[in-house]
Amino acid sequence: MARIVMKFGGTSMAGIERIRNVAGRVKAEVDAGNQVAVVVSAMAGETDRLVGFCKEAAPLADPREYDVVVASGEQVTSGLLAITLQAMGCPARSWLGWQLPIRTSDAHASARIAEIDTVALDKALASGEVAVIPGFQGMEEGGRVTTLGRGGSDTSAVAVAAAMRADRCDIYTDVDGVYTTDPRIVPKAKKLSHVTYEEMLELASVGAKVLQTRSVGLAMKEGVRVRVLSSFDNPASGNNDGTLIVSDEEIAKISKELNMESQLITGIAYDKNEAKITLTDVPDKPGAVSAIFGPLADANINVDMIIQNIAHNAGSTDVTFTVPGAELARSLDVLDKARGEIGYGALTHDTKVCKVSVVGVGMRSHAGVAATMFKALAERGINIQAISTSEIKVSVLIDADFTELAVRVLHTAYELDGEDQAG
Ligand code: ASP
Ligand code: MG
């Protein structure tokens, strides 16, 4: 017997026909002797519709009431799944966020889970009943409904799995796993049988539609074994193992058992949501860089890649860095206000950039990863505007027009190409 959490996303819950498919999968796990808690999303499109109502009612809706409205989508699907399971002869009961309860902070619309009470949950599971839990919602100290931010039901599922010490947390979605890169760009992208939490966090830009990033961070912190798999594959086809997201240690063990060589590079990610800012003629003296990044930090703006050019003329230099595209306007405003302090010449920016990253825990023990990347890009005439590295990642900033080419070239350079999925 295992304790498992099964989480189903919006497309898996869109309509009674699909909810029946979900119920069938849940029943199969119960029939196999497992204790099962299910976390569900609202039907696809429903949360958008509810958000739309709030905006229409008042452009700046009271966040407490916004949460009352948008949390309702998951209430509907949790009840419907319980009804469907019961109709199949599988005992089931829904548990809304306030009923368990799932205690959260009072940051409405972006609340954080503080604690999940498992008394009712343990009792239900021990009695052989399936517990159906609406994702995305919780309750703040005063007893009001909260929501966790868009895509938050992944985080609900991981938090429930951690609280009930589940053996694993299976996240059913409309893709069949995590790929070496975006298969829309590289049809030869391969499904990964397993990745580490850290890699998954770095691959978020390719995997963003697969899992809410926050849920991966939580899984890493709590050591929850997460599996991403499709709810649309035929379970009888035996080809639906999805992607397992686990710790470094567990992956080392798996690789050893399978006698697999650990891979150098796990995947290629790209992110078009960065913006590049350049300050020219910054005084080349102590304190200059601090005068730039201090005010940005004070404004809570995350700076990513940074390069400072060699001093070009009498004691001044250019400084280039990237910020999230959504923070560009605010960044420019901060830098404009700090102009006197910093004393730069011109302030320019470019949003037509893309950050391409090669990711893999294997690079910890290998040299030459960056060199391979630079060579592959150079051979295609792709200019590198900035570079940053971490222990498991090398990123370059390039002209956004070259994104697809760069991703394809790197996928081949690191020998990640598999069979053509499209062909
Ligand atoms: N229904 C919520 C949303 O669409 C939460 C989720 O599905 O993860 O954002
Ligand atoms: Mg989702």
Short mmCIF file of C-alpha atoms in Angstrom, two decimals, residues 1 35 135 164 200 213 258 291 320 380:
data_model
loop_
_atom_site.label_atom_id
_atom_site.label_comp_id
_atom_site.label_asym_id
_atom_site.label_seq_id
_atom_site.Cartn_x
_atom_site.Cartn_y
_atom_site.Cartn_z
CA MET A 1 0.00 0.00 0.00
CA GLN A 35 -4.66 5.50 -0.04
CA GLY A 135 -6.46 23.15 -5.28
CA MET A 164 0.34 13.56 4.58
CA MET A 200 13.41 21.54 -13.07
CA THR A 213 7.59 26.98 -10.35
CA LEU A 258 19.66 1.38 -14.88
CA ALA A 291 25.13 53.32 -7.10
CA THR A 320 24.83 46.27 -19.24
CA ARG A 380 25.89 29.98 -36.76
#
